[in-house]
Coordinates of C-alpha atoms and ligand atoms in Angstrom, one line a residue:
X1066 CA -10.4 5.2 9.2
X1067 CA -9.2 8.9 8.4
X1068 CA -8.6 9.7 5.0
X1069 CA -6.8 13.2 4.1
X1070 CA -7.4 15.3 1.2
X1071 CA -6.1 18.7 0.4
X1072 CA -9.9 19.4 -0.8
X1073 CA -13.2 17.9 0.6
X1074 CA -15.8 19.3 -1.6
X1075 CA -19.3 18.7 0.6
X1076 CA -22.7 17.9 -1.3
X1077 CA -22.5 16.7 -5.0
X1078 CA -25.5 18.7 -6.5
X1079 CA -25.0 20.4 -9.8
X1080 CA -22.7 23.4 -7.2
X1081 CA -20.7 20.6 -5.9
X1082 CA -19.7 18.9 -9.7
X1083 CA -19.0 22.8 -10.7
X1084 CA -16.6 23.0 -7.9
X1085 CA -15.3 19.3 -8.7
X1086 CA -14.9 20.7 -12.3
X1087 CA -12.6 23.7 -11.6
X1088 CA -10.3 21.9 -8.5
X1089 CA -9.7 18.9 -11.7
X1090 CA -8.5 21.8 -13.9
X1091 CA -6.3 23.1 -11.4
X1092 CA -4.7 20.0 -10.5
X1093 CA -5.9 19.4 -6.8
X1094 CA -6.6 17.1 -4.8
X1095 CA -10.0 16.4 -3.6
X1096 CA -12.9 14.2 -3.0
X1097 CA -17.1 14.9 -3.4
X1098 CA -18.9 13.7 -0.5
X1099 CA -22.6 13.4 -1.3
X1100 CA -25.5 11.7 0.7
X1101 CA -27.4 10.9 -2.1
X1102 CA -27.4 7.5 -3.4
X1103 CA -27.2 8.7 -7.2
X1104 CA -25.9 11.9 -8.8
X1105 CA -28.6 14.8 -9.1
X1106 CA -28.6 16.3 -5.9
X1107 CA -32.4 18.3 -5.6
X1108 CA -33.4 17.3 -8.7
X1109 CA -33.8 14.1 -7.9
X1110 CA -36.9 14.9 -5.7
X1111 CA -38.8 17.5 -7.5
X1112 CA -42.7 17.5 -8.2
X1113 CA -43.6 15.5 -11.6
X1114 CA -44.4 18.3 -14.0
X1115 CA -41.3 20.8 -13.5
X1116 CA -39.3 22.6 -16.0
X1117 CA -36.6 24.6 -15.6
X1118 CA -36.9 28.5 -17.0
X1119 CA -34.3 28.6 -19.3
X1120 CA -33.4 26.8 -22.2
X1121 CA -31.3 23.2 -21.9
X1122 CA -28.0 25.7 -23.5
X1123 CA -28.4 28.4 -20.5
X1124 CA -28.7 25.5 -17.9
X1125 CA -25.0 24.5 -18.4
X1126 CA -22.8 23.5 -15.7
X1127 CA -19.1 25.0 -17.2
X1128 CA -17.1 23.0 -19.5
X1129 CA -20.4 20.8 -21.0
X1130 CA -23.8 22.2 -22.8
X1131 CA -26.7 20.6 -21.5
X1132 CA -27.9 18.8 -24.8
X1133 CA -31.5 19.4 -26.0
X1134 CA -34.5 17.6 -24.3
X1135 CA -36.2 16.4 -27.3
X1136 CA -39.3 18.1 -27.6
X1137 CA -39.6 20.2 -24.9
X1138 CA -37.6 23.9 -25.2
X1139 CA -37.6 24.1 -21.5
X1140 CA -36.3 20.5 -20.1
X1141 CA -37.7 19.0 -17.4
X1142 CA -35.9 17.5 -13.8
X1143 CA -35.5 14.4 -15.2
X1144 CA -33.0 15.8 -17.9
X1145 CA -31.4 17.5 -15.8
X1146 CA -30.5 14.6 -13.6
X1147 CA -29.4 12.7 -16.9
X1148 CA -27.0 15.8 -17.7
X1149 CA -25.4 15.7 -14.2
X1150 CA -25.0 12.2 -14.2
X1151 CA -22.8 12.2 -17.4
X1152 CA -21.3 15.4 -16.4
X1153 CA -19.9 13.8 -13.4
X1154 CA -18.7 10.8 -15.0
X1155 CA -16.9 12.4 -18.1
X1156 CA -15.1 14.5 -15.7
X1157 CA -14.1 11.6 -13.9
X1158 CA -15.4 13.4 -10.6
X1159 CA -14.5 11.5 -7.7
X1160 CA -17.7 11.9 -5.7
X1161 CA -18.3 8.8 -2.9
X1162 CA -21.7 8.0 -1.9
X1163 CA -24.0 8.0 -0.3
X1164 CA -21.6 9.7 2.7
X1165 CA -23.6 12.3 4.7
X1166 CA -21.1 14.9 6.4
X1167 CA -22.4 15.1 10.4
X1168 CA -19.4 18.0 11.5
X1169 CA -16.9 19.5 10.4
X1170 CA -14.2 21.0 13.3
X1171 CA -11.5 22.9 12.7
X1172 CA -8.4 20.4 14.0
X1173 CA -4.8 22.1 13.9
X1174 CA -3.6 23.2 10.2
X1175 CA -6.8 20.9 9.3
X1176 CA -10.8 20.6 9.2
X1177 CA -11.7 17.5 10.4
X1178 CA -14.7 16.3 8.4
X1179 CA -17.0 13.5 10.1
X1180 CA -19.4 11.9 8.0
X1181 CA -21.5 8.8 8.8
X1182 CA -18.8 6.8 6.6
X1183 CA -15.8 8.0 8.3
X1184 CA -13.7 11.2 8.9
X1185 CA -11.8 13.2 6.4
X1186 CA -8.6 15.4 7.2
X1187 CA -8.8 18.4 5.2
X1188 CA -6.5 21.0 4.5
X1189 CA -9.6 23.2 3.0
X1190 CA -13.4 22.5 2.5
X1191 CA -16.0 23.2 0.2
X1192 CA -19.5 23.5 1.3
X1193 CA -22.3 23.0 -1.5
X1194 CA -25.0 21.1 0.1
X1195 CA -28.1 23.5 -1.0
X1196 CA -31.7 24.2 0.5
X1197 CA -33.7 21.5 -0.8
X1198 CA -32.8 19.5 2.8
X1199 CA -34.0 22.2 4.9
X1200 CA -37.9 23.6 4.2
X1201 CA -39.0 26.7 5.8
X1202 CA -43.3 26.7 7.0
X1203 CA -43.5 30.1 9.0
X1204 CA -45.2 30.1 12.1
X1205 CA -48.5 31.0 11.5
X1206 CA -51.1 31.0 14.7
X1207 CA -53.1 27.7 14.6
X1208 CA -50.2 25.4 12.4
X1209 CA -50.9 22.7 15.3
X1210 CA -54.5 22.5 15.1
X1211 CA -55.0 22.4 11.7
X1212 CA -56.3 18.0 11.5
X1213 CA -55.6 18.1 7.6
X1214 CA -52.9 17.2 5.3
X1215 CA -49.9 20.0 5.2
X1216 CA -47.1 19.4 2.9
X1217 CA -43.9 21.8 1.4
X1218 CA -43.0 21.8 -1.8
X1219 CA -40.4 18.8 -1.3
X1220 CA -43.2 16.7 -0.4
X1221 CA -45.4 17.6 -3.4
X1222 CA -45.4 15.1 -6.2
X1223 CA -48.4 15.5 -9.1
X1224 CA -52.0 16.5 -9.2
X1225 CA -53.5 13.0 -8.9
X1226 CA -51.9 12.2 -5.4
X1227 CA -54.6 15.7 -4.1
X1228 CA -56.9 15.1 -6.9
X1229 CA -60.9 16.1 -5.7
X1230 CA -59.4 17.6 -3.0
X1231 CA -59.9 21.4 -1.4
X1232 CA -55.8 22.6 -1.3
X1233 CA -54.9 25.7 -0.2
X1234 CA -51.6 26.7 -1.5
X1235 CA -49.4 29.1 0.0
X1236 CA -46.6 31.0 -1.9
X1237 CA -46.2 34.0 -4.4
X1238 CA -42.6 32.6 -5.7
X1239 CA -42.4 29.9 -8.0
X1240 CA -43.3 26.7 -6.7
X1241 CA -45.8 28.4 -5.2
X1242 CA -47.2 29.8 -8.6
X1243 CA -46.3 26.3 -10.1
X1244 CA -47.8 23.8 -8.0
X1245 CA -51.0 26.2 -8.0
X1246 CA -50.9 25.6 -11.7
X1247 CA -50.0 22.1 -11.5
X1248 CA -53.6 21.8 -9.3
X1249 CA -55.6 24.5 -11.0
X1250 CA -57.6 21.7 -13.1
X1251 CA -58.2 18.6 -10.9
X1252 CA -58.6 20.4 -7.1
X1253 CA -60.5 22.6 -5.3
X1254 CA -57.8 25.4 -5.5
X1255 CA -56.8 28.6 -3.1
X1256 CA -54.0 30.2 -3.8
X1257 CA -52.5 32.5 -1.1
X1258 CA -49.7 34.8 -1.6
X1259 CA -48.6 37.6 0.9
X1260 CA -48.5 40.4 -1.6
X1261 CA -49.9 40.5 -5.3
X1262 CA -48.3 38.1 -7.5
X1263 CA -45.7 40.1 -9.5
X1264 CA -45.2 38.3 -12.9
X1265 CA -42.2 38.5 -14.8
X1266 CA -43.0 39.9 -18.3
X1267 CA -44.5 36.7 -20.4
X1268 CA -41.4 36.9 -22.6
X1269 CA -39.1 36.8 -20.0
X1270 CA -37.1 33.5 -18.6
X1271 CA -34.1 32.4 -16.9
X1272 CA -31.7 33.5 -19.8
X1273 CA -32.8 37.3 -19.1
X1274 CA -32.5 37.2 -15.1
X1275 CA -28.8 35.4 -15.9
X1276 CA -28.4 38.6 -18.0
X1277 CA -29.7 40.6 -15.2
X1278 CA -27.7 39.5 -12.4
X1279 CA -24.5 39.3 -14.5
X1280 CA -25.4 43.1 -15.1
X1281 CA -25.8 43.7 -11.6
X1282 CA -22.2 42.1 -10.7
X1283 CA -20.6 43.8 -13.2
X1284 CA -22.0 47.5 -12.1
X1285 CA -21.0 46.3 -7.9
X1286 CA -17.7 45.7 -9.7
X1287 CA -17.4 48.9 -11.2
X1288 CA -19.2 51.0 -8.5
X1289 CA -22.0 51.8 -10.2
X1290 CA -25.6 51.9 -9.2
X1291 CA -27.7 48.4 -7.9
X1292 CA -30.0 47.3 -10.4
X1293 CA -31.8 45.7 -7.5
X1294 CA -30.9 42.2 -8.8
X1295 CA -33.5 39.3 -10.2
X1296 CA -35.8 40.8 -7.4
X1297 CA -36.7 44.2 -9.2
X1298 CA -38.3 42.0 -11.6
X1299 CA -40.8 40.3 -10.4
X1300 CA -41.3 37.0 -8.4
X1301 CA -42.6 34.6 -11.3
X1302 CA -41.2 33.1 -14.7
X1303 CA -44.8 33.0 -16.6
X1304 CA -43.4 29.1 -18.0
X1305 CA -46.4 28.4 -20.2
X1306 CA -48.0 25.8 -17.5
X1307 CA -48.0 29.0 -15.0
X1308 CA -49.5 31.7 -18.3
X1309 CA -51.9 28.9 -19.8
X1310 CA -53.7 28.6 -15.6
X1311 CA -53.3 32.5 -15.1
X1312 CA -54.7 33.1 -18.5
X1313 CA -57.4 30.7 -18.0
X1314 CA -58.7 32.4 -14.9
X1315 CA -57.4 29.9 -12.3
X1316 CA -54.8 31.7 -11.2
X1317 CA -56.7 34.2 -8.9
X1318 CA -54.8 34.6 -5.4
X1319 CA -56.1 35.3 -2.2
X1320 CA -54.3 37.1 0.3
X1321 CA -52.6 36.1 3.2
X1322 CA -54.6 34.5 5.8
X1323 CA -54.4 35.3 9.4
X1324 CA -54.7 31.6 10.7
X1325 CA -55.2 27.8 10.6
X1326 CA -58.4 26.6 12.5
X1327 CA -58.7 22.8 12.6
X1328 CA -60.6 22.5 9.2
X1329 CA -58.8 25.1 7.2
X1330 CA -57.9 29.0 7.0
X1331 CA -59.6 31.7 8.1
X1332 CA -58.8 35.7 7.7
X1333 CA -58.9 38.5 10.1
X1334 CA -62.2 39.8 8.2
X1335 CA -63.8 36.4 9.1
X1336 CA -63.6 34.8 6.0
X1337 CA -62.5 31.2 5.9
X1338 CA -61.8 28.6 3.4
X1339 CA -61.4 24.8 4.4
X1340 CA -59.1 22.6 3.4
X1341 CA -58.3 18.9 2.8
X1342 CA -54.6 20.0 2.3
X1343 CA -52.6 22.8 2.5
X1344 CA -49.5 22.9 0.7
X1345 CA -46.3 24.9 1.8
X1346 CA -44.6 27.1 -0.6
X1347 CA -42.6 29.0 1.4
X1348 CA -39.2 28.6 0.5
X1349 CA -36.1 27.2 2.1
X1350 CA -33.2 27.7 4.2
X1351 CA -29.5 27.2 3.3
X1352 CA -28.3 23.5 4.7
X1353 CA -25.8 24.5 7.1
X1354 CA -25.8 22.2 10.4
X1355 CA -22.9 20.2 9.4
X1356 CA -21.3 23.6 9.9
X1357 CA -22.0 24.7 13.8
X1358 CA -19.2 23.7 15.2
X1359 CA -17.0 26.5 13.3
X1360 CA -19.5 29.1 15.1
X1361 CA -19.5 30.9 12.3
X1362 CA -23.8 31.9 11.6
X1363 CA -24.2 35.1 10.8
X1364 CA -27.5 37.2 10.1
X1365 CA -30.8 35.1 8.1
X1366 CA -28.6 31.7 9.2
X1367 CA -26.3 32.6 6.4
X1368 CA -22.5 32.5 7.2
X1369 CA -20.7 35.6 6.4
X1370 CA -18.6 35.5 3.0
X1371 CA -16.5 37.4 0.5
X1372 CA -17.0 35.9 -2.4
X1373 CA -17.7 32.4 -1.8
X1374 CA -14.9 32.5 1.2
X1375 CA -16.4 32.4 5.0
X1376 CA -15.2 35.3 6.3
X1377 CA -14.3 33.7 10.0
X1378 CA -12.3 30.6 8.8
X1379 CA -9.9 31.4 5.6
X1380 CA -10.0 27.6 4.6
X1381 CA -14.1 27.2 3.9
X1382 CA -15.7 28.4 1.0
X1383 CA -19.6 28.1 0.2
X1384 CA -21.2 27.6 -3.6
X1385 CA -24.2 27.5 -4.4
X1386 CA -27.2 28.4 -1.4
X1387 CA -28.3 32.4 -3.0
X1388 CA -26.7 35.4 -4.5
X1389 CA -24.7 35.6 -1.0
X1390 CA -22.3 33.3 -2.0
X1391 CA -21.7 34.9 -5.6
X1392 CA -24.8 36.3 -8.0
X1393 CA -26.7 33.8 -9.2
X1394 CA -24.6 30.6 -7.7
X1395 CA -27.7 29.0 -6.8
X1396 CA -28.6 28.4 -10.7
X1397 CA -27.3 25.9 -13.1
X1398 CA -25.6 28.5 -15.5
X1399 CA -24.9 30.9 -12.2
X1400 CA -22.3 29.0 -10.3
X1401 CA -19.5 28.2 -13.0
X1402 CA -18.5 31.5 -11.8
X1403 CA -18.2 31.5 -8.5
X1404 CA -17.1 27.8 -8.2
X1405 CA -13.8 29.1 -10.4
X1406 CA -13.4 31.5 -8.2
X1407 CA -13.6 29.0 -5.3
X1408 CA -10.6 26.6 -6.5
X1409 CA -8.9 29.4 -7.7
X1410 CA -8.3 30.7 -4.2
X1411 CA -8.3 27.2 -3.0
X1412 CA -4.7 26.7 -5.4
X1413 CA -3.7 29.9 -3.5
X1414 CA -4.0 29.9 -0.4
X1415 CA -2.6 25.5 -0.6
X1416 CA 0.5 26.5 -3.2
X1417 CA 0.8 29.7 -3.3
Ligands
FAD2699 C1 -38.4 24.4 -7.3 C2 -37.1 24.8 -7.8 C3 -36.9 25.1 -9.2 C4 -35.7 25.6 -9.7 N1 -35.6 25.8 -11.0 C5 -34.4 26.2 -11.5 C6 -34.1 26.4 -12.9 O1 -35.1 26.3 -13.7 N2 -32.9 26.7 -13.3 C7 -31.8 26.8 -12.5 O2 -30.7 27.1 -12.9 N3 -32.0 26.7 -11.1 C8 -33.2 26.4 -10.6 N4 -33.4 26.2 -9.3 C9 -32.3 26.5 -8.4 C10 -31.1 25.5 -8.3 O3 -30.6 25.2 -9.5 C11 -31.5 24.2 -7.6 O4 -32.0 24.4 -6.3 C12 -30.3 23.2 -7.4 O5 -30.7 22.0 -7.0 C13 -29.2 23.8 -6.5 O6 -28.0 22.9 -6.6 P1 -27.0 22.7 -5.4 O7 -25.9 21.8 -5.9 O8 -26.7 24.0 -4.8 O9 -27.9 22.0 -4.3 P2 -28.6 20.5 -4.3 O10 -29.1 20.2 -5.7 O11 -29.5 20.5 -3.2 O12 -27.4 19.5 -4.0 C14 -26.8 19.5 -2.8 C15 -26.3 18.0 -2.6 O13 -25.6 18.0 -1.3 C16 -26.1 16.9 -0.6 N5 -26.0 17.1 0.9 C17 -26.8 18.0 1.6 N6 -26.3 17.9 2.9 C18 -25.3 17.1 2.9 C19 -24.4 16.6 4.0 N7 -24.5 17.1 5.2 N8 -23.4 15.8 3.6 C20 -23.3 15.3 2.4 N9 -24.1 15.7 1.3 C21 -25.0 16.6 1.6 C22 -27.5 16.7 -1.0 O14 -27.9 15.4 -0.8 C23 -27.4 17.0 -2.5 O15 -27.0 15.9 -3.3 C24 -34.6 25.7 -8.8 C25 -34.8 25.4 -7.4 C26 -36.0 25.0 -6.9 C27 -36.2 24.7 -5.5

């Protein structure tokens, strides 16, 4: 069966509900396709013990606060799911699931959306299906003959599941500084990171790098000078968990090593460490596939955009992913803004 809607809004994370948000205000018609089975998108599947790095109020999706978690200042996944799951139903969002979007073609005046539960007719898409689904390990010598446990982020869950174990983990964002802290008491930790951990100042969280990059946008706007964005100021929010292990002395990291060997890591000086597990930390890629068939990949696997508007086909627009599709749109409070943006032209370029 082929349904037709003027807007198919792809992925129902907290950048597909913004977008669902904005097209409701303006009046248009559209559907949320999400292969999830519940509402939440990424948060769904994080590791036990993570908090977010701002404040419930600066985690807001636009037209709702996120309430207070009792008892915690920063809330954890779990809340955040709860929030998005009442955010999508007082707003009446008409997301289907679970509908995993395979293709999407360009077909005449339409896109032609195929998902595993049919094919939509679209006369404009939305793409907002994140990074979570798409894990990046690099390819460091030896990955193959390493006879341990190695695991990314997505797969870590909680201390006890590695508890007594040597882990070795690998990533100076973060996760990376996270999970090492999340394992700093009941494992053998290594922690690796590629340069020296740069720590954001201790009193520094989410609310000042929204601050930040709504600074930078603002002086692009106007012409002025680069702050250098969220970068420029390090690489880790010190959330107490993180502060409480670094201040404790178990946060000491090791750098880079040159190579796996078949019981752990070893470094061009000759040093090695061995390892039960190692534990991935490396980031993520944007979740594009469904996208190919437009040929539209540009540099880094990103697609080209202005704004949140692919630069090679006038009808798709991207939210959410990194600071390339609109500063900040990868963050709860960060991609109100650019999801507006989104529907506005949407109403454009479908009325007018
Ligand atoms: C470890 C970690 C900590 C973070 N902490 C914070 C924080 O404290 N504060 C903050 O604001 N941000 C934080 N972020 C960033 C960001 O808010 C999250 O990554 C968030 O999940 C991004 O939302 P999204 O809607 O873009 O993507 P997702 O949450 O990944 O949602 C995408 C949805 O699309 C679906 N989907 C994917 N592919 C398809 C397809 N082909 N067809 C149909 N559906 C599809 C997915 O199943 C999912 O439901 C953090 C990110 C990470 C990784």
């Amino acid at each position: 069966m082929t349904r037709t809607a003027d807007v198919v809004v792809i992925g129902g994370g907290q950048a597909g509900l913004a977008a669902g948000y904005h097209l409701r205000r303006l009046g248009l018609d559209f559907v949320v396709l999400d292969a999830q089975s519940a509402p939440g998108g990424a948060w769904r599947h994080t590791w036990d013990s993570l908090h977010l790095f701002s404040p419930a109020a600066y985690s807001s999706l636009p037209g709702r606060l996120m309430p207070p978690q009792p008892g915690e200042t920063y809330p954890d996944a779990s809340h955040v799911v709860s929030y998005l799951t009442d955010y999508e139903q007082r707003y009446e969002l008409p997301v289907v699931r679970p509908v995993r979007v395979e293709a999407v073609h360009r077909d005449g005046e339409f896109l032609r959306v195929e998902a595993d539960a049919g094919t939509w007719r679209a006369r404009t898409v939305i793409s907002a299906t994140g990074t979570w689904w798409r894990p990046f390990v690099p390819a460091v010598p030896g990955r193959s003959e390493f006879r341990g446990r190695q695991l990314h982020t997505v797969e870590y869950g909680r201390p006890a599941d590695l508890a007594g174990e040597r882990v070795i983990v690998v990533g100076g964002g973060n996760s990376g500084a996270q999970i090492a802290a999340d394992l700093a008491y009941d494992t053998d930790l290594t922690w690796v990171t590629l340069r020296e951990p740069r720590y954001l100042a201790d009193d520094i969280d989410g609310r000042a790098l929204f601050d930040h990059a709504t600074a930078r946008r603002r002086a692009l706007d106007e012409g002025r000078t680069d702050n250098g964005g969220v970068a420029s100021l390090g690489d880790i929010v010190a959330v107490p968990p993180v502060r409480e292990a670094r201040d404790a002395g178990r946060l000491k990291a090791q750098p880079m090593f040159a190579r796996l060997t078949a019981t752990g890591v070893e470094w061009d000086d000759g040093n090695r460490a061995d390892a039960d597990t190692i534990v991935w930390c490396t980031g993520f890629r944007p979740a594009l596939s469904h996208l190919a068939p437009l040929g539209l990949r540009g540099p880094r696997g990103h697609v080209p955009t202005a704004g949140t508007r692919a630069v090679g086909e006038p009808r798709l627009h991207l939210l959410g992913y990194g600071d390339w599709t609109g500063p900040a749109s990868a963050t709860l409070i960060g991609v109100g803004r650019p999801a507006r943006e989104a529907a506005r032209e949407i109403a454009r370029l479908l009325h007018g």
